[in-house]
Tab-separated table of C-alpha atoms in Angstrom:
chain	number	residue	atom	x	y	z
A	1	UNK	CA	26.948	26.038	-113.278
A	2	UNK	CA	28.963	27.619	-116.263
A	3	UNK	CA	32.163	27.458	-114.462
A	4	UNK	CA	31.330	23.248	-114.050
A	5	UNK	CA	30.175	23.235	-117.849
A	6	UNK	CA	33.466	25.305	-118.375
A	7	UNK	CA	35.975	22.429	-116.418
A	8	UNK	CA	33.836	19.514	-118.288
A	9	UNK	CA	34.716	20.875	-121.121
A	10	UNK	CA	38.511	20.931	-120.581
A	11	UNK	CA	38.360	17.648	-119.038
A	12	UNK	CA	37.297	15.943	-122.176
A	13	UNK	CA	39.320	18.134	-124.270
A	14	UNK	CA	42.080	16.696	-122.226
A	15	UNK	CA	40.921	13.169	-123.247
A	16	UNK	CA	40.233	13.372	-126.753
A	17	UNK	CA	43.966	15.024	-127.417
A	18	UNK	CA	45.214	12.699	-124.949
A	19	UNK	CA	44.891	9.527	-127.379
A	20	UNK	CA	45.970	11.461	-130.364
A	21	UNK	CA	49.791	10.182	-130.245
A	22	UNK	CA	48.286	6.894	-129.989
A	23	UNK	CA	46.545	6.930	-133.002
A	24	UNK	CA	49.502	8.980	-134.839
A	25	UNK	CA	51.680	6.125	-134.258
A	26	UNK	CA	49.305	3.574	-135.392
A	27	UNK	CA	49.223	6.035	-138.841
A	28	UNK	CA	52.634	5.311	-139.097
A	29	UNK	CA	52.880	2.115	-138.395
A	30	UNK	CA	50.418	1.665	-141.802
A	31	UNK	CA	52.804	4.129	-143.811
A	32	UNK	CA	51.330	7.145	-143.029
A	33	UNK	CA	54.327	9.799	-142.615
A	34	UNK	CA	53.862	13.120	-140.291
A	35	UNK	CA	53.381	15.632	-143.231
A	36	UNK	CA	50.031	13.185	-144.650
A	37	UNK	CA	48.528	12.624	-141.213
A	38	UNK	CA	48.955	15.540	-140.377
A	39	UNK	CA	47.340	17.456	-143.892
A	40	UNK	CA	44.767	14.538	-143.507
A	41	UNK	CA	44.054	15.327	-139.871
A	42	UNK	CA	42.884	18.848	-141.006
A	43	UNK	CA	41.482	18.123	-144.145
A	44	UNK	CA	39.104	16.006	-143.054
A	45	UNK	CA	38.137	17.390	-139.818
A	46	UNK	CA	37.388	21.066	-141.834
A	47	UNK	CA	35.673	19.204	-144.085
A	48	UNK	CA	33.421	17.608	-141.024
A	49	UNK	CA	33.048	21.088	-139.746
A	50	UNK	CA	31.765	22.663	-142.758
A	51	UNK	CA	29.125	19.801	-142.848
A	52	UNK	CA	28.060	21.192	-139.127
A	53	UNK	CA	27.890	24.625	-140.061
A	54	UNK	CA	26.407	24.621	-143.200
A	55	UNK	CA	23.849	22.191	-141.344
A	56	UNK	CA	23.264	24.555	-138.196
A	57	UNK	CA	23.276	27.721	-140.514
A	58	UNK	CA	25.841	29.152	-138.746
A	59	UNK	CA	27.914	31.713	-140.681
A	60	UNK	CA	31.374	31.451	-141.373
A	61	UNK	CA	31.834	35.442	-141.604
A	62	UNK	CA	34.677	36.917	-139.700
A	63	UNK	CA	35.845	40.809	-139.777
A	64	UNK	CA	39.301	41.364	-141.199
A	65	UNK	CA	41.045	41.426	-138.147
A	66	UNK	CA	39.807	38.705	-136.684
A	67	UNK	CA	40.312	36.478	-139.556
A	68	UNK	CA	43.648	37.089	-139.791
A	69	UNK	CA	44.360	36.610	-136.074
A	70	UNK	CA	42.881	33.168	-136.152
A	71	UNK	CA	45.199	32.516	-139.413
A	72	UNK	CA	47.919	33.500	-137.138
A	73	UNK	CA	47.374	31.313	-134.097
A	74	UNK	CA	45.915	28.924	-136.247
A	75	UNK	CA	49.235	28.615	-138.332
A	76	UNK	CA	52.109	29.669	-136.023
A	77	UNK	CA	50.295	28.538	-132.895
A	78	UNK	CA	48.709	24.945	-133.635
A	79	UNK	CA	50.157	23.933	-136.921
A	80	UNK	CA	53.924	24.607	-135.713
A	81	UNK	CA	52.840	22.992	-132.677
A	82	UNK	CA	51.389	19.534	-133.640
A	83	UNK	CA	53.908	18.893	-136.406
A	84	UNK	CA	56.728	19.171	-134.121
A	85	UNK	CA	55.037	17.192	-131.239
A	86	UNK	CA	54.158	14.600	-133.806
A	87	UNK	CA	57.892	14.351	-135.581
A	88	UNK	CA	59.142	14.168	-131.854
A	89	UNK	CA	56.883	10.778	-131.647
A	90	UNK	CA	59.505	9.487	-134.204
A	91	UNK	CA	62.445	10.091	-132.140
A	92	UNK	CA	61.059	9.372	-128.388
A	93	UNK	CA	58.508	7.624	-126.411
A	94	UNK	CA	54.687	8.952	-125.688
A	95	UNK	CA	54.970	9.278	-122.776
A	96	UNK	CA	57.918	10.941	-123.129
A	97	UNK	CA	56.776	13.283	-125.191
A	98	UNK	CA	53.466	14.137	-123.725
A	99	UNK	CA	55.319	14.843	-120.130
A	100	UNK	CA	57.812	17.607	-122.304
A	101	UNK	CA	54.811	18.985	-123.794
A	102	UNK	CA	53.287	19.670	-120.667
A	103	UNK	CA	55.546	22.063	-119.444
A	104	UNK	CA	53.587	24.597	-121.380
A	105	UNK	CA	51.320	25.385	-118.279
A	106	UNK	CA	54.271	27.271	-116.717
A	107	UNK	CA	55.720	28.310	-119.759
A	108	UNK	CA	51.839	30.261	-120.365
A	109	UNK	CA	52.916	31.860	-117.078
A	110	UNK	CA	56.116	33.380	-117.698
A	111	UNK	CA	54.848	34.459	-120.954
A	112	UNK	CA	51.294	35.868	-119.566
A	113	UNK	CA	53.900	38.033	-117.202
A	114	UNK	CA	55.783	39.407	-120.168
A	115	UNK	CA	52.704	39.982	-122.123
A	116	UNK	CA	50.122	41.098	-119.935
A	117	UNK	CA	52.554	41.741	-116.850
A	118	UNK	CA	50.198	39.419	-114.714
A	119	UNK	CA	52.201	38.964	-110.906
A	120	UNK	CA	54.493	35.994	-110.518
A	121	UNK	CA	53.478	34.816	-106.929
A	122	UNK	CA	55.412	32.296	-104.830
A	123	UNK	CA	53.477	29.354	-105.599
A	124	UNK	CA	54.624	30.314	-109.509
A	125	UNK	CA	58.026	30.244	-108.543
A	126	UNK	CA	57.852	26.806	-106.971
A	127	UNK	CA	55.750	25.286	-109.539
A	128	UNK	CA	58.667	26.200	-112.158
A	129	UNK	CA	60.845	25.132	-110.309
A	130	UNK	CA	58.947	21.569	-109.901
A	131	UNK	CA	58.260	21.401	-113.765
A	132	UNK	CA	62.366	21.763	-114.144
A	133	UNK	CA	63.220	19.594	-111.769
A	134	UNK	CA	60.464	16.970	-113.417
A	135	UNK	CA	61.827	17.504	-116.902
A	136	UNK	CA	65.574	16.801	-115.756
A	137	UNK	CA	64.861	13.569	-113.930
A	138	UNK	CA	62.208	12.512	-117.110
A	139	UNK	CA	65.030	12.837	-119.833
A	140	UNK	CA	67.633	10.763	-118.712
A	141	UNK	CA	70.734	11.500	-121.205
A	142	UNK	CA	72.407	8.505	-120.622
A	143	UNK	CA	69.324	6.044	-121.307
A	144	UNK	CA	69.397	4.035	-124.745
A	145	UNK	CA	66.368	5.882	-125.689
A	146	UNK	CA	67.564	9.376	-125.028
A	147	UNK	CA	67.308	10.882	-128.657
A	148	UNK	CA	67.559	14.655	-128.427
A	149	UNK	CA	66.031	15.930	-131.630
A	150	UNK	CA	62.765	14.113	-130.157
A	151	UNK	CA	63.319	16.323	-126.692
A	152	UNK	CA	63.515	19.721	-128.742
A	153	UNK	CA	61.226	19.462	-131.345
A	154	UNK	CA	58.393	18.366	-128.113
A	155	UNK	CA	60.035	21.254	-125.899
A	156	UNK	CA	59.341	23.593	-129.429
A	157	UNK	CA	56.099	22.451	-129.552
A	158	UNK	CA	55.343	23.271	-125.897
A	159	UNK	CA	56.474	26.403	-126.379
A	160	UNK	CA	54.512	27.308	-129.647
A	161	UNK	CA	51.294	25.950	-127.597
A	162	UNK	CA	51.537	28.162	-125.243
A	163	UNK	CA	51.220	31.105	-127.240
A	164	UNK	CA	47.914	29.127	-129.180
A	165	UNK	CA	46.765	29.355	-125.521
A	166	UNK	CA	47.405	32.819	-124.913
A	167	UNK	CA	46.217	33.433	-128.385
A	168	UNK	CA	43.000	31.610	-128.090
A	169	UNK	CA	42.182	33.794	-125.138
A	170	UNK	CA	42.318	37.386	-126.854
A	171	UNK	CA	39.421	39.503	-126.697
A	172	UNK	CA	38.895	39.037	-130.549
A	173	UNK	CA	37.798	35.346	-130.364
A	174	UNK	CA	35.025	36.107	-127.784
A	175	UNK	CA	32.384	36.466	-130.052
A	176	UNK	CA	33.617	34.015	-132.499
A	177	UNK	CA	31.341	30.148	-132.661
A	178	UNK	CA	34.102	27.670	-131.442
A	179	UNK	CA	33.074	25.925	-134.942
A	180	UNK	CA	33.798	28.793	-136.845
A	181	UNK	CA	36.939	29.170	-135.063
A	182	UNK	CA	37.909	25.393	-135.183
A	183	UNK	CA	37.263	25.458	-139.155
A	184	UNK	CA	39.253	28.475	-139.772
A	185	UNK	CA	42.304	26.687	-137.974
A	186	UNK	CA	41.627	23.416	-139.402
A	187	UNK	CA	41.600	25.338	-143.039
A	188	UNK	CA	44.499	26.899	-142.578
A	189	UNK	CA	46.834	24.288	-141.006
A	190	UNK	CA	45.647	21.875	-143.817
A	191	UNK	CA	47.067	24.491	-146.410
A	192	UNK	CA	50.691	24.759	-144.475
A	193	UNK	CA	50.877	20.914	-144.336
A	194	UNK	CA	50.056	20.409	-147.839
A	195	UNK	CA	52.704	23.443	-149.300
A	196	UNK	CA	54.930	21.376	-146.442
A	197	UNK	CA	54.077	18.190	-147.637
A	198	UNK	CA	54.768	19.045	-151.421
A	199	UNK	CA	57.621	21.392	-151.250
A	200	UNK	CA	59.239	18.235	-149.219
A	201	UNK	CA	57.958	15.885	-151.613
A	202	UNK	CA	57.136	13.971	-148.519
A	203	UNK	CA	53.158	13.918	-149.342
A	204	UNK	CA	52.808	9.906	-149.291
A	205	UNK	CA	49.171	8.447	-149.855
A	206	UNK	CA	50.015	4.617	-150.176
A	207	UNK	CA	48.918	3.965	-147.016
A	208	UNK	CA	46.889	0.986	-145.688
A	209	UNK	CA	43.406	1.258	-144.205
A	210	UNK	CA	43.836	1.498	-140.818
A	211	UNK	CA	46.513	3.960	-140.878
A	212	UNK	CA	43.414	5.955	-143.032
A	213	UNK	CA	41.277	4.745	-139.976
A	214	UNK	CA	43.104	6.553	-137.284
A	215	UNK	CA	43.902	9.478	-139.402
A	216	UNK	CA	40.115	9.666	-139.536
A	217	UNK	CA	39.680	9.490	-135.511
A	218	UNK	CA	42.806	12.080	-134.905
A	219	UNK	CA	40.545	14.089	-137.062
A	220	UNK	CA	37.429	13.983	-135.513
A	221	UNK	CA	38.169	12.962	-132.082
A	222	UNK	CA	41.731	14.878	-131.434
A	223	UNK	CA	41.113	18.117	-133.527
A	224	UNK	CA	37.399	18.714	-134.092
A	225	UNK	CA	36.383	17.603	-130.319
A	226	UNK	CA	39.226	18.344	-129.000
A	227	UNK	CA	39.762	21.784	-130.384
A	228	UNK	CA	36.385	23.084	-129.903
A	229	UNK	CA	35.550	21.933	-126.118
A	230	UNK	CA	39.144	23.095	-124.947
A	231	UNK	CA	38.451	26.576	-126.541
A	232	UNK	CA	35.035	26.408	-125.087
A	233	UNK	CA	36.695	25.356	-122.061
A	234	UNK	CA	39.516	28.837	-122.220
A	235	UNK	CA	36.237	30.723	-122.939
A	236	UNK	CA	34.516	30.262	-119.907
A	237	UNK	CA	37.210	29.337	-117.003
A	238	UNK	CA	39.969	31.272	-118.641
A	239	UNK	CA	43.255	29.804	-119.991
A	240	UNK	CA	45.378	29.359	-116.436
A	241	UNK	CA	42.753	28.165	-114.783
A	242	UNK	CA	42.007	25.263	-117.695
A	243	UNK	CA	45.479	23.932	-116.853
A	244	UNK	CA	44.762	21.826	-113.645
A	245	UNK	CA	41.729	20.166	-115.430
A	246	UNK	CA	44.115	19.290	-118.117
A	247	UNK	CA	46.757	17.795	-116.286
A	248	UNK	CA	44.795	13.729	-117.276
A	249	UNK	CA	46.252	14.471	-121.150
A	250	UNK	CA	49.604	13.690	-120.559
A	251	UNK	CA	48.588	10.635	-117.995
A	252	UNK	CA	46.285	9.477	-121.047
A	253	UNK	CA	48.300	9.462	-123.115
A	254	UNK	CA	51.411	7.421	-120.957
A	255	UNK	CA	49.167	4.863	-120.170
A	256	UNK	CA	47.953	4.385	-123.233
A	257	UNK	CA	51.460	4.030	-124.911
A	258	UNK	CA	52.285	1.218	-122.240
A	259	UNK	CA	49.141	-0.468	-122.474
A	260	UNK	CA	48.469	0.124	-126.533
A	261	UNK	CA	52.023	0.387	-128.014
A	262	UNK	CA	53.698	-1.419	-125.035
A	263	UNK	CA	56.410	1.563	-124.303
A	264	UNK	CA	58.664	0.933	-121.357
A	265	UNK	CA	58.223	2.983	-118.426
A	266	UNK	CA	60.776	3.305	-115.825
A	267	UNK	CA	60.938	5.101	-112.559
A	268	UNK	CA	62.752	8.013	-113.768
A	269	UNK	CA	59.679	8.430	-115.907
A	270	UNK	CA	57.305	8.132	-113.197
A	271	UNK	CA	58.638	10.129	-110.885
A	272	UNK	CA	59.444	12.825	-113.343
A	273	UNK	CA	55.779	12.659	-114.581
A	274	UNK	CA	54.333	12.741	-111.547
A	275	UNK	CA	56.760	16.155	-110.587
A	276	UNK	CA	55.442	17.858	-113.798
A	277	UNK	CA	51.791	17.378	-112.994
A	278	UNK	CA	52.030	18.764	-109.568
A	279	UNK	CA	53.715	21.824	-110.906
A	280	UNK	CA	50.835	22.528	-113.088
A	281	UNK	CA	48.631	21.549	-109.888
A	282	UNK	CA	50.042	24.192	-107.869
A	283	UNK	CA	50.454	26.617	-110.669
A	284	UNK	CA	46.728	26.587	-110.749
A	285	UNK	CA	45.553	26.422	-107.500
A	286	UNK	CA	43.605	29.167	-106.047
């Protein structure tokens, strides 16, 4: 029964940051740039959290070391990681993007062997072998729409999630409220994007209502549900395991660029999509 309760949760965190690039390019499309939706995002979902809490009674003390490990992974591990996947939305499709992004399932493998020397098996091999293969026929170099600076900044942010992943499963956050947890991060990535935001001079509030609108739903929706149920979801079933039941957040959030924003998709992207999502498949399976 936990184990279920564990995969549910995954499954809708999967959903909930699936339509997040969605939304972050209808922000845009009403002026919003990435440094205010982003500072936005967070500032209004920690400010929905802290509601909660103060509601439920639930305290927001942390010991010393565990504060400033969620600072850490809440900064270097989720902030780094969302403003680079949502610049890359500038540059390149959804769909696109999402697929690049999820290569961090087998990127959490080669860096759970270096870290906690965990076995690379056979199936491992294959499965990054698959997610290679997948990437190379997804970005095709010679397509119109081929903008590198998108590719790296979503291959950086894949990277920098994976170590939120592995970070979110340390012993420390164990006994930590997934609220608590999720307010910390929200706290401190709305700082960074702010100092970001005004150091740039790039922090732009003229922006129309429904761009406000879908900054509002990123923040509840993609951060505050998302955020807690998947580290609910690492919590109980364990981060490589939470991978397979994850693999519907980049197909979310395809479809919903073809069908919402109308985004071409072509074979190549099909094909490579479908290669990526297998690897993580296999990468998983027991």
């Amino acid at each position: 029964m936990e184990k279920t309760k564990g995969i549910l949760y995954i499954i809708l965190s999967a959903c909930a940051f699936g339509i997040m690039p969605i939304l972050a390019k209808l922000s845009y499309r009403g002026g919003a740039n990435t440094y205010t939706t982003l500072f936005l995002r967070f500032f209004f979902a920690a400010i929905m959290l802290l509601y909660y809490l103060k509601s439920k009674g639930i305290s927001l003390k942390l010991a010393k070391k565990q504060l400033i490990l969620v600072l850490i992974i809440g900064v270097f591990g989720f902030t780094f990681t969302t403003s680079s996947l949502f610049m890359s939305y500038n540059y390149i499709s959804i769909g696109m993007a999402s697929m690049i992004f999820y290569t961090y399932p087998s990127i959490v493998t080669l860096l759970s062997y270096v870290i906690y020397k965990e076995k690379i098996y056979s199936r491992k091999i294959i499965s990054l072998v698959i997610s290679l293969i997948g990437i190379y026929i997804l970005i095709d170099i010679r397509s119109a729409t081929f903008n590198l600076k998108g590719v790296i900044l979503a291959g950086i942010a894949a990277i920098l999630y994976s170590l939120y992943v592995i970070g979110a499963s340390h012993k420390e956050f164990r006994n930590i409220n997934s609220y608590v947890l999720t307010f910390y991060i929200s706290c401190a990535s709305a700082v960074v994007m702010f100092l970001a935001a005004s150091t740039t001079r790039n922090f732009n509030i003229n922006i129309s209502f429904y761009a406000l609108v879908a900054i509002l739903l990123i923040a509840f929706i993609s951060t505050v549900v998302a955020l807690m149920t998947f580290l609910e979801g690492v919590r109980i079933i364990g981060p490589s395991k939470a991978s397979i039941f994850s693999t519907i957040e980049p197909i979310v959030g395809l479809m919903m660029g073809t069908l919402v924003l109308g985004e071409p998709i072509s074979s190549r992207i099909i094909v490579g999509s479908i290669m990526i999502v297998m690897s993580v498949i296999i990468l998983t399976k027991e």
